[in-house]
PDB file of C-alpha atoms in Angstrom:
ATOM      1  CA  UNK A1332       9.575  49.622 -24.546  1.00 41.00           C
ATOM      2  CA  UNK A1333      10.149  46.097 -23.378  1.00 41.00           C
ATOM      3  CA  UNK A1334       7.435  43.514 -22.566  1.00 40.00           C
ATOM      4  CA  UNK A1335       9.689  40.728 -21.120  1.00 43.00           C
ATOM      5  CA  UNK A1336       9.374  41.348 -17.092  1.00 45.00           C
ATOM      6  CA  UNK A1337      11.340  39.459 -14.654  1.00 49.00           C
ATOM      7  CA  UNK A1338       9.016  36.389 -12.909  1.00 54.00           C
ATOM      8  CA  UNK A1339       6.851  37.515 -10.191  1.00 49.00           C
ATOM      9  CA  UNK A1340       7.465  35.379  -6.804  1.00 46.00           C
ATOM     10  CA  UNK A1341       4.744  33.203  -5.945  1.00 43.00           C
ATOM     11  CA  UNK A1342       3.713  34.794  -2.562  1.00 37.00           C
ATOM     12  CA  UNK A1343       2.166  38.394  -3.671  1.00 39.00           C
ATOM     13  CA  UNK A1344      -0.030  36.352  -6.129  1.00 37.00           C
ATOM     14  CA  UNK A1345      -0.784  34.118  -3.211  1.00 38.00           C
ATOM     15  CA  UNK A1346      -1.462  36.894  -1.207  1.00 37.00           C
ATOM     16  CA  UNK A1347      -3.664  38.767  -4.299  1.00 37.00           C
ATOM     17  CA  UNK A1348      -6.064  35.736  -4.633  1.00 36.00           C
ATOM     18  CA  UNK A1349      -6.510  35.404  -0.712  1.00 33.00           C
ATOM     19  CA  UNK A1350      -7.672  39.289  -0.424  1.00 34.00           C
ATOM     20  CA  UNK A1351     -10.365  38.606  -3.336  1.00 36.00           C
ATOM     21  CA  UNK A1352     -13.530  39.178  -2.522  1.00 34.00           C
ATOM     22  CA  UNK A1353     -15.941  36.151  -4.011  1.00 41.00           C
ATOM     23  CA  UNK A1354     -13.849  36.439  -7.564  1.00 52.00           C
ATOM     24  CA  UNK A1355     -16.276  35.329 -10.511  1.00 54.00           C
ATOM     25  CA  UNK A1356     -14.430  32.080 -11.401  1.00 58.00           C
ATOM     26  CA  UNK A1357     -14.493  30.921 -15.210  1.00 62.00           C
ATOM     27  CA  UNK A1358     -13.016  27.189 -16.328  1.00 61.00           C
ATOM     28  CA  UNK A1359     -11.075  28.247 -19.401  1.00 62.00           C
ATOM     29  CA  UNK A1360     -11.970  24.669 -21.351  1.00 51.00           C
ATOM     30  CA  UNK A1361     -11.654  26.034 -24.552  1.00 47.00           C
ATOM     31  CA  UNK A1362     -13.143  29.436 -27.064  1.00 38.00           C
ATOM     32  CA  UNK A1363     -16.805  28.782 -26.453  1.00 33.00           C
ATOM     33  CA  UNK A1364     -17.566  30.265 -23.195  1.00 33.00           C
ATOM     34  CA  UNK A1365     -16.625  33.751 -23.789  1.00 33.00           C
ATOM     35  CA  UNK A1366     -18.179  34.417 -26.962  1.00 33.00           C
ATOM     36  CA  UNK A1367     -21.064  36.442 -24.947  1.00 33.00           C
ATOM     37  CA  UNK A1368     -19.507  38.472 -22.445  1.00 36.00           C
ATOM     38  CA  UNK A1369     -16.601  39.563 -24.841  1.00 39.00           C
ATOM     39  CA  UNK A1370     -19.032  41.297 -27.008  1.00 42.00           C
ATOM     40  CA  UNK A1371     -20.781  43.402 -24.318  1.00 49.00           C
ATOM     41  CA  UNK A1372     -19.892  46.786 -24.962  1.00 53.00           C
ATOM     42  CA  UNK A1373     -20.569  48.037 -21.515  1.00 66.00           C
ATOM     43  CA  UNK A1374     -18.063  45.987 -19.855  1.00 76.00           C
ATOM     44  CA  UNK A1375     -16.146  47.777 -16.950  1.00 88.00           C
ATOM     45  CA  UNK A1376     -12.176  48.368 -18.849  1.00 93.00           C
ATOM     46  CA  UNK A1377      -9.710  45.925 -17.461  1.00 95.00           C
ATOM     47  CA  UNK A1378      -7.557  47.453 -14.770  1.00 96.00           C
ATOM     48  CA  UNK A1379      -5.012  44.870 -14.055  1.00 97.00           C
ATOM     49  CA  UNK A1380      -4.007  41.363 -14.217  1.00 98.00           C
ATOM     50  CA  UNK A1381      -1.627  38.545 -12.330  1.00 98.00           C
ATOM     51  CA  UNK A1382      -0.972  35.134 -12.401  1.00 98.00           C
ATOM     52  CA  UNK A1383      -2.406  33.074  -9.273  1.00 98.00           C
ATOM     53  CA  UNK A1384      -2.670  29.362  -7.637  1.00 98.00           C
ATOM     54  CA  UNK A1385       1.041  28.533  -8.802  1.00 98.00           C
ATOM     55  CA  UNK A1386       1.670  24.856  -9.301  1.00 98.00           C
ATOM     56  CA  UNK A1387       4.084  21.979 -10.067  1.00 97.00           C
ATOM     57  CA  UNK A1388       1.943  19.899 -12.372  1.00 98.00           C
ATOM     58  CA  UNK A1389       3.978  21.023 -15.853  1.00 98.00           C
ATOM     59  CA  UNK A1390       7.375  20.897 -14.189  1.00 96.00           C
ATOM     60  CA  UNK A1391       9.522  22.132 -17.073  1.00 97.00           C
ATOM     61  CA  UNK A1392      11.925  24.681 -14.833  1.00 95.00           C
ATOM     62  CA  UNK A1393      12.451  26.814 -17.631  1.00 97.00           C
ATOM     63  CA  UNK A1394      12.085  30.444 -16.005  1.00 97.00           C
ATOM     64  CA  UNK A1395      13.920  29.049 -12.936  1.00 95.00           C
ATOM     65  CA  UNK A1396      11.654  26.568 -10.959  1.00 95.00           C
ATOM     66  CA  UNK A1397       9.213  24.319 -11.393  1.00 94.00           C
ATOM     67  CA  UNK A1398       6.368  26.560 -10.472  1.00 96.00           C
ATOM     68  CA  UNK A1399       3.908  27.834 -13.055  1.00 98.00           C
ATOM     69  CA  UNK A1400       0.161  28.793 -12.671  1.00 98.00           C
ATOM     70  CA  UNK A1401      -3.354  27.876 -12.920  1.00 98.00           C
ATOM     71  CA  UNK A1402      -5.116  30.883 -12.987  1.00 98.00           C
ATOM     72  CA  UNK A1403      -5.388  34.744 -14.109  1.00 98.00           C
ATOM     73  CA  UNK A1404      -6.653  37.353 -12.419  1.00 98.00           C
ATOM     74  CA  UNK A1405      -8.442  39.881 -13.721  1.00 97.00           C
ATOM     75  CA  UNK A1406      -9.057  43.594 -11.930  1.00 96.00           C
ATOM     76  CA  UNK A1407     -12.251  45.262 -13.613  1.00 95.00           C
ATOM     77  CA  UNK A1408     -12.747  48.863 -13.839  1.00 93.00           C
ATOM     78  CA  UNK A1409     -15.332  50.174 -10.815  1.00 86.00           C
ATOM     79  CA  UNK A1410     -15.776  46.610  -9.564  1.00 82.00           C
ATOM     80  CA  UNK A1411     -15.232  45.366  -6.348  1.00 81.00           C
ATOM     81  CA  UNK A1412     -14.727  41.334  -7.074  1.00 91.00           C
ATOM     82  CA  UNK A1413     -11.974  40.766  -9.714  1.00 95.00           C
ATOM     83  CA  UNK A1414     -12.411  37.303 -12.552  1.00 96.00           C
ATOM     84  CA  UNK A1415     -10.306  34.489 -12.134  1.00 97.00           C
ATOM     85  CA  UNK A1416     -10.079  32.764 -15.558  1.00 98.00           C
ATOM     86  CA  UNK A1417      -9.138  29.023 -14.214  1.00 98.00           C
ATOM     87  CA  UNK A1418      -7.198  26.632 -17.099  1.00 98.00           C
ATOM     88  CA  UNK A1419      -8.040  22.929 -17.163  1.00 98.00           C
ATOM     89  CA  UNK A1420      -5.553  20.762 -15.323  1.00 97.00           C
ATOM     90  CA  UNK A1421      -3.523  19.996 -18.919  1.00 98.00           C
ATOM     91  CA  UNK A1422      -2.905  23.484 -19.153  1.00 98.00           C
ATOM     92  CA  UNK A1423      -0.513  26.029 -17.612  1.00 98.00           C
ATOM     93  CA  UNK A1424       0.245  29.855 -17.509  1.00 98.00           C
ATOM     94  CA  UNK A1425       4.092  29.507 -18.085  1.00 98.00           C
ATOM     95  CA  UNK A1426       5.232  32.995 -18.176  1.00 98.00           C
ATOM     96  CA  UNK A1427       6.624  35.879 -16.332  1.00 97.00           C
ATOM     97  CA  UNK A1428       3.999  38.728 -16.437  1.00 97.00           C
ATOM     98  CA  UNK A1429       0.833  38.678 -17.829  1.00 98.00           C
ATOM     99  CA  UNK A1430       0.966  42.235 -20.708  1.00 98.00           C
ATOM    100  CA  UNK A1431      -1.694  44.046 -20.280  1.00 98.00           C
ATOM    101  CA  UNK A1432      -2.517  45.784 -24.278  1.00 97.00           C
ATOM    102  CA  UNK A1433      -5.281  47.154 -26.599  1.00 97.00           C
ATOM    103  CA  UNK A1434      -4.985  44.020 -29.164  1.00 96.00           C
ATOM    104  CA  UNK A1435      -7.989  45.122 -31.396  1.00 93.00           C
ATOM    105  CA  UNK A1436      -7.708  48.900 -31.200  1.00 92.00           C
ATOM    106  CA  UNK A1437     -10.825  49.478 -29.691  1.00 91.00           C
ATOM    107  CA  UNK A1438      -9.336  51.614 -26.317  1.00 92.00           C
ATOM    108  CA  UNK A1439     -10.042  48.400 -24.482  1.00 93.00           C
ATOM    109  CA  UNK A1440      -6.896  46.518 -23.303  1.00 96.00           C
ATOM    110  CA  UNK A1441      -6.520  42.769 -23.285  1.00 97.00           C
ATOM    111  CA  UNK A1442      -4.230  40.333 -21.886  1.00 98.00           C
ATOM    112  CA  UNK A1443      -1.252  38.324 -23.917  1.00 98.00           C
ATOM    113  CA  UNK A1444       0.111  35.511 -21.684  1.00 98.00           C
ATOM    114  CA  UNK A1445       2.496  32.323 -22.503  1.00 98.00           C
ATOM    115  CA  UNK A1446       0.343  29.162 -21.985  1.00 98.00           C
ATOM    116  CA  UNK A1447       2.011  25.489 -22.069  1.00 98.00           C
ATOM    117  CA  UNK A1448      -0.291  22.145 -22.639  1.00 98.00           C
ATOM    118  CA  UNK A1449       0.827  18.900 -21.266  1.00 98.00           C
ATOM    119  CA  UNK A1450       1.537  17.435 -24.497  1.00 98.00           C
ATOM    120  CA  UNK A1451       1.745  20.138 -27.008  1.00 98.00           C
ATOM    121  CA  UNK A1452       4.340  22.925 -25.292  1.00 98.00           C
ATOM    122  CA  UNK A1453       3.792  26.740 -25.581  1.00 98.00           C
ATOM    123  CA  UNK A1454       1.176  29.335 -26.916  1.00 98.00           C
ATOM    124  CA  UNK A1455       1.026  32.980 -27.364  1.00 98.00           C
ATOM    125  CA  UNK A1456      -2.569  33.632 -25.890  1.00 98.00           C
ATOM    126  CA  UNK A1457      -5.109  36.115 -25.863  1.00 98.00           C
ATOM    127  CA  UNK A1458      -7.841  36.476 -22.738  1.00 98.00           C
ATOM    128  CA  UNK A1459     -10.642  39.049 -21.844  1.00 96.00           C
ATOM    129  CA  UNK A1460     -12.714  38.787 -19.516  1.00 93.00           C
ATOM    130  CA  UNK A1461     -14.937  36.568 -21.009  1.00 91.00           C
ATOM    131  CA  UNK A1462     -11.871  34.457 -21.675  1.00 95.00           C
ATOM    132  CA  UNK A1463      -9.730  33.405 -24.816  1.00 97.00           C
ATOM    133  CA  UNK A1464      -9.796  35.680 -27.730  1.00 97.00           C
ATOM    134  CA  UNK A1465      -7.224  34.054 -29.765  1.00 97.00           C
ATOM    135  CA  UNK A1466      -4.152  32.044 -29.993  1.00 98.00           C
ATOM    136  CA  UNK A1467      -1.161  30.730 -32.133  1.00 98.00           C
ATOM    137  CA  UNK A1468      -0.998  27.052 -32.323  1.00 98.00           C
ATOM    138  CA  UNK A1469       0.711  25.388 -29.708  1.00 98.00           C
ATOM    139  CA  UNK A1470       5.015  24.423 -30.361  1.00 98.00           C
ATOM    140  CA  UNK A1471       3.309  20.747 -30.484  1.00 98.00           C
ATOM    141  CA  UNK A1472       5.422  19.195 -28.030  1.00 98.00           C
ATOM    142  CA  UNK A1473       5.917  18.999 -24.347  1.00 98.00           C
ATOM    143  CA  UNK A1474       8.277  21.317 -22.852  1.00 98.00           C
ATOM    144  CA  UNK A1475       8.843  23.589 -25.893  1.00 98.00           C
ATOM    145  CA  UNK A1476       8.375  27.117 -24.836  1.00 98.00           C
ATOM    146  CA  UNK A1477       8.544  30.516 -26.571  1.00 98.00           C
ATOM    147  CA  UNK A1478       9.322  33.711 -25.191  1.00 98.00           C
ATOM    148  CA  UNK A1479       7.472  37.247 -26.082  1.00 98.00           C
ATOM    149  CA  UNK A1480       9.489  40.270 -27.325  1.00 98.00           C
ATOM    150  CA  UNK A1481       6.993  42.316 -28.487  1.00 98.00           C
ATOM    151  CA  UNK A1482       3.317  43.449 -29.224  1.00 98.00           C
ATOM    152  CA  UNK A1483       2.837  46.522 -31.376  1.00 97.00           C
ATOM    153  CA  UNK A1484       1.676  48.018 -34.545  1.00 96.00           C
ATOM    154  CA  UNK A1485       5.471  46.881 -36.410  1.00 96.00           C
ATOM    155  CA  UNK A1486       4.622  47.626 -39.731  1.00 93.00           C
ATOM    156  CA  UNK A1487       2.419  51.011 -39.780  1.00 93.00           C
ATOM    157  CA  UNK A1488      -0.795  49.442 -40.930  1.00 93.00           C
ATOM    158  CA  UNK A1489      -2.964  49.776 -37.636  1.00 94.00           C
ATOM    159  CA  UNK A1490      -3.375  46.362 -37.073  1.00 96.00           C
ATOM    160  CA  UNK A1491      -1.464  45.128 -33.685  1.00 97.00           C
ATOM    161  CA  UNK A1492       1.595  42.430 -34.314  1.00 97.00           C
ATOM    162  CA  UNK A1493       2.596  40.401 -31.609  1.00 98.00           C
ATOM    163  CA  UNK A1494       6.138  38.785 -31.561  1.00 98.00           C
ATOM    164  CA  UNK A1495       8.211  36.150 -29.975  1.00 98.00           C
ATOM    165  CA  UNK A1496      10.979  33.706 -29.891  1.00 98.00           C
ATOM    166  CA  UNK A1497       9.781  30.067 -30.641  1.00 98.00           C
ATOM    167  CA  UNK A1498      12.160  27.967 -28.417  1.00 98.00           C
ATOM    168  CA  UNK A1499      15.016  30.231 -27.323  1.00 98.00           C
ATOM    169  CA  UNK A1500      17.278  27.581 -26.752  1.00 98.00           C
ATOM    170  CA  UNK A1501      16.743  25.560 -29.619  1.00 98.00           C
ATOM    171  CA  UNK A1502      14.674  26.644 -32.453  1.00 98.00           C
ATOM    172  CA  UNK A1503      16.109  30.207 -32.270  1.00 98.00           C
ATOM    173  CA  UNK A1504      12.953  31.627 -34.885  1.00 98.00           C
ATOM    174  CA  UNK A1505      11.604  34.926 -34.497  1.00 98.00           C
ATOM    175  CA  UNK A1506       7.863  34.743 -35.643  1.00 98.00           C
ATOM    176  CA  UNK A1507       5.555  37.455 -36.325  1.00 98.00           C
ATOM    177  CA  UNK A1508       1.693  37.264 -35.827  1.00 98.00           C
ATOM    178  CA  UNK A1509      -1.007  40.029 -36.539  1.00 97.00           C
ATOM    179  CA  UNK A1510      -4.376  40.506 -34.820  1.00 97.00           C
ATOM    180  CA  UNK A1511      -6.664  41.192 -37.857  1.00 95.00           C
ATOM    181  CA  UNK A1512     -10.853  40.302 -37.686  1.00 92.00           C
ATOM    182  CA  UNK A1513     -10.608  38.457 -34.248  1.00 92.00           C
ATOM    183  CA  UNK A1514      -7.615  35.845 -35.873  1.00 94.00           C
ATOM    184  CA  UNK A1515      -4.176  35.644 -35.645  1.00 97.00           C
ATOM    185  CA  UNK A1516      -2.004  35.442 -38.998  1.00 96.00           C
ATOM    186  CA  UNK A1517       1.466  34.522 -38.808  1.00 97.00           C
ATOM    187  CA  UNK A1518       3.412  37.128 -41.130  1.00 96.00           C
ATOM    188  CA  UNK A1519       6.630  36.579 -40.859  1.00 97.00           C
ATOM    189  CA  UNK A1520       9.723  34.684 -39.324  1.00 97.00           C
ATOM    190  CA  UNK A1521      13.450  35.171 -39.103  1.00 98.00           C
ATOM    191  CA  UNK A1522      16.062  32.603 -38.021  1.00 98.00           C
ATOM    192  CA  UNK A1523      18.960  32.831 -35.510  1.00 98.00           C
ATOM    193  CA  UNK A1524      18.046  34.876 -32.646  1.00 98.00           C
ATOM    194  CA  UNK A1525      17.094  34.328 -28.914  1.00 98.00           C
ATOM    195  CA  UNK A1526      16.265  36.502 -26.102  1.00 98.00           C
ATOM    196  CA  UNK A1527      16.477  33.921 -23.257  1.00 98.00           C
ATOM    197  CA  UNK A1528      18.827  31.279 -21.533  1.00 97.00           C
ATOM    198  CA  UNK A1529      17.368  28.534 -19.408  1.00 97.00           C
ATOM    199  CA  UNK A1530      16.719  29.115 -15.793  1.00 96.00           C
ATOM    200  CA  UNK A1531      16.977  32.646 -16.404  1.00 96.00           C
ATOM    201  CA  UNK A1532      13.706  34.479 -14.746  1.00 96.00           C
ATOM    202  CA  UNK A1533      13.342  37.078 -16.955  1.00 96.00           C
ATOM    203  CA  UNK A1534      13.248  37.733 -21.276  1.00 97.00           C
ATOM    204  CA  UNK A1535      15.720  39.898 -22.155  1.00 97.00           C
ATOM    205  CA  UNK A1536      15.109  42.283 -24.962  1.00 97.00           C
ATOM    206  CA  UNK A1537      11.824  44.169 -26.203  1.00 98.00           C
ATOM    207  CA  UNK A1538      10.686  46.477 -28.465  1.00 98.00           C
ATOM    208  CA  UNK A1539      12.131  50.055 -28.890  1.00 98.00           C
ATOM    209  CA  UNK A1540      11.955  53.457 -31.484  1.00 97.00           C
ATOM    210  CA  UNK A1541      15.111  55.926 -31.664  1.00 95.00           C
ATOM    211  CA  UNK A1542      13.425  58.044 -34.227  1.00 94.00           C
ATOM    212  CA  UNK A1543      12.943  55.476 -36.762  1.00 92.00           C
ATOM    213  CA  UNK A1544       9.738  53.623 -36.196  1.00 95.00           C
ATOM    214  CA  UNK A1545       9.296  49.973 -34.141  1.00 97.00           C
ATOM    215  CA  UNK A1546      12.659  47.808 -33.711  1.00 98.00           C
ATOM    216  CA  UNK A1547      12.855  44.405 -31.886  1.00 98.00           C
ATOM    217  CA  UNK A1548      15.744  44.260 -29.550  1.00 98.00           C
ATOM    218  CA  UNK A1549      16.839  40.194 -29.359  1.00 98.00           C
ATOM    219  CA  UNK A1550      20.625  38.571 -28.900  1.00 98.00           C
ATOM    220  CA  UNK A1551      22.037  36.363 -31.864  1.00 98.00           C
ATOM    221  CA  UNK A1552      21.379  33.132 -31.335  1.00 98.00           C
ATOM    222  CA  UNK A1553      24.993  32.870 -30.038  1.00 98.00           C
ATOM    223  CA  UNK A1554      24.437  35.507 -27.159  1.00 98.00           C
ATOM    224  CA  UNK A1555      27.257  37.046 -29.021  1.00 98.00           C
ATOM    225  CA  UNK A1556      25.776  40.131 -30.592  1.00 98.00           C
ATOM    226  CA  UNK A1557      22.893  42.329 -29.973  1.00 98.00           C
ATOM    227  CA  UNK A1558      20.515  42.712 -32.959  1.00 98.00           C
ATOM    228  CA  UNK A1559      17.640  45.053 -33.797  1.00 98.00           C
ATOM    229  CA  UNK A1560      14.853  43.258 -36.185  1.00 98.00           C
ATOM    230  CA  UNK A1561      12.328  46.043 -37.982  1.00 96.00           C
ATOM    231  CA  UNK A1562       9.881  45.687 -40.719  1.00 94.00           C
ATOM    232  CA  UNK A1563      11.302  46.832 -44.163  1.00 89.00           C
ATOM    233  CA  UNK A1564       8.291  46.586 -46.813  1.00 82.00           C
ATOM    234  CA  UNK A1565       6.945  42.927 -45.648  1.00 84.00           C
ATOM    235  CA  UNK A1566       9.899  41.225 -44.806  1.00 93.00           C
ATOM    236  CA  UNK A1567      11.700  41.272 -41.202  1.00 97.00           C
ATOM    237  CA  UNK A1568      15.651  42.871 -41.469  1.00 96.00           C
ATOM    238  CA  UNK A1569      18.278  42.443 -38.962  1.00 97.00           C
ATOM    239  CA  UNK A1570      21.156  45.097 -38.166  1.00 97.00           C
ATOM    240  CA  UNK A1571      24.031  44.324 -35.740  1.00 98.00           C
ATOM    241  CA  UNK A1572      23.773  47.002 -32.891  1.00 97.00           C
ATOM    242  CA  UNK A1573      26.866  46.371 -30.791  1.00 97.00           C
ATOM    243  CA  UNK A1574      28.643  43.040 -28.873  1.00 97.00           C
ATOM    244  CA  UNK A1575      26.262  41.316 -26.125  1.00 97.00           C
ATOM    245  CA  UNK A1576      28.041  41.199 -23.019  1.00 96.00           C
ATOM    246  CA  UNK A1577      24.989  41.112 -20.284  1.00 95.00           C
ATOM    247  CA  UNK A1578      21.275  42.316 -19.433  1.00 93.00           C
ATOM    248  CA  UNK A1579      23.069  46.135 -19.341  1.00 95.00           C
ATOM    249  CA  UNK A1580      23.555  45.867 -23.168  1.00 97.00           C
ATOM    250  CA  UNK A1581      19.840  45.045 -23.663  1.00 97.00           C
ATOM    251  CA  UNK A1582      19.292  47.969 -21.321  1.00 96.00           C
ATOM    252  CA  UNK A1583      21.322  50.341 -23.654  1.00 96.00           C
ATOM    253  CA  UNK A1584      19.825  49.237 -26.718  1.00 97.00           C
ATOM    254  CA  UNK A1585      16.175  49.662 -25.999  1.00 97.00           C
ATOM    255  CA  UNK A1586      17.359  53.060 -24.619  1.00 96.00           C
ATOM    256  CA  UNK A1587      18.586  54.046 -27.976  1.00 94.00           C
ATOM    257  CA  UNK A1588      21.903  53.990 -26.619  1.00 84.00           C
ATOM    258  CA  UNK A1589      25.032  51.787 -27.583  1.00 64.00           C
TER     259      UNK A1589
END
């Protein structure tokens, strides 16, 4: 299964948040303001989600363009007028797809986006909607991104892991997160690996399971060699599947094929 998705044009989301109808509007300033409506049981289930009101104000290019976005929009179950969670002006969605998951285990998905600051570079983020539910620290400088490869139970334990390449094209470090008691712990990390080049619109790679349990599909940090990355006991392995030659070999991998 792969959660990397190839960047969504900017017109449909134009188009999306000019067909709502009166969206409930939230300014995403920081954890505070959802703390209320996240808890309420009775919440319609989230339906569907997409990035809106693209803009040029963090112009770092790195999916392809300068264009990233302001805003998320969130489809509730059985409601007519979706919620558009609005970031401050120092922050931006920079991503390709919001992933719609069930973080907490609780048969109620969430959404995991890539959000940049002005300042301090990328986040792996968490929203409902009531707004942020957690997040990693941010890189901690401008224009340092990270790119998702996957969000699953890795390890067998229940608890939900999320996964993703801190700065492709320089860092190169696979880090490892779990959801656990409304936090995020960082678990584990591995060196040497990438799943995207600059400019490209997409993240390459994902997640897969050929019999074996969870595997992370990611490119040595050469572009050289594709490598799966599983959970043995608490440490992160690597294993050589096969040369890297272009997006088809990805597209082999996570189909268990070489």
């Amino acid at each position: 299964m792969c959660y990397g998705a190839r960047r969504l044009s900017k017109s449909p989301l134009q188009a999306r948040a000019r067909r709502a109808l009166r969206p409930v509007c939230v300014v995403l300033a920081g954890c505070a303001p959802f703390a209320a409506a996240a808890q309420n049981a009775q919440e319609p289930a989230l339906v569907s989600a997409a990035y809106a009101e693209p803009t040029e104000r963090y112009p770092h290019g790195i999916l392809g363009d300068a264009i990233s976005y302001g805003a998320l929009v969130l489809q509730l179950e059985d409601t007519a007028a979706p919620i558009v969670l609005r970031l401050p002006r120092e922050r931006v969605f920079e991503d390709t797809a919001p992933r719609l998951v069930d973080i907490d285990g609780n048969g109620r998905r969430e959404v995991v986006v890539v959000e940049s600051h002005q300042t301090q570079g990328a986040r792996l983020a968490i929203y409902d909607a009531g707004g942020l539910v957690g997040a990693t620290p941010y890189i901690g400088q401008r224009f340092r991104w990270l790119a998702p490869v996957a969000i699953a139970d890795l390890d067998g334990d229940g608890l939900t892991e999320l996964a993703y390449v801190d700065r492709p094209h320089l860092a190169k470090i696979l880090r490892v997160w779990r959801f656990s008691n409304g936090q995020l712990y960082e678990i584990a990390q591995l060196p040497g690996v990438t799943n995207h080049r600059i400019g490209e619109t997409d993240i390459g790679g994902g997640l897969r399971d050929c019999g074996a349990g969870p595997e992370m599909i990611v490119a040595s940090a050469d572009w050289r060699r594709v490598m799966g990355v599983r959970f043995e006991g608490s440490a992160l392995a690597m294993s050589d599947i096969g040369p890297y030659r272009d997006r088809s070999s990805f597209a082999h991998a996570l189909g268990c094929r070489r």
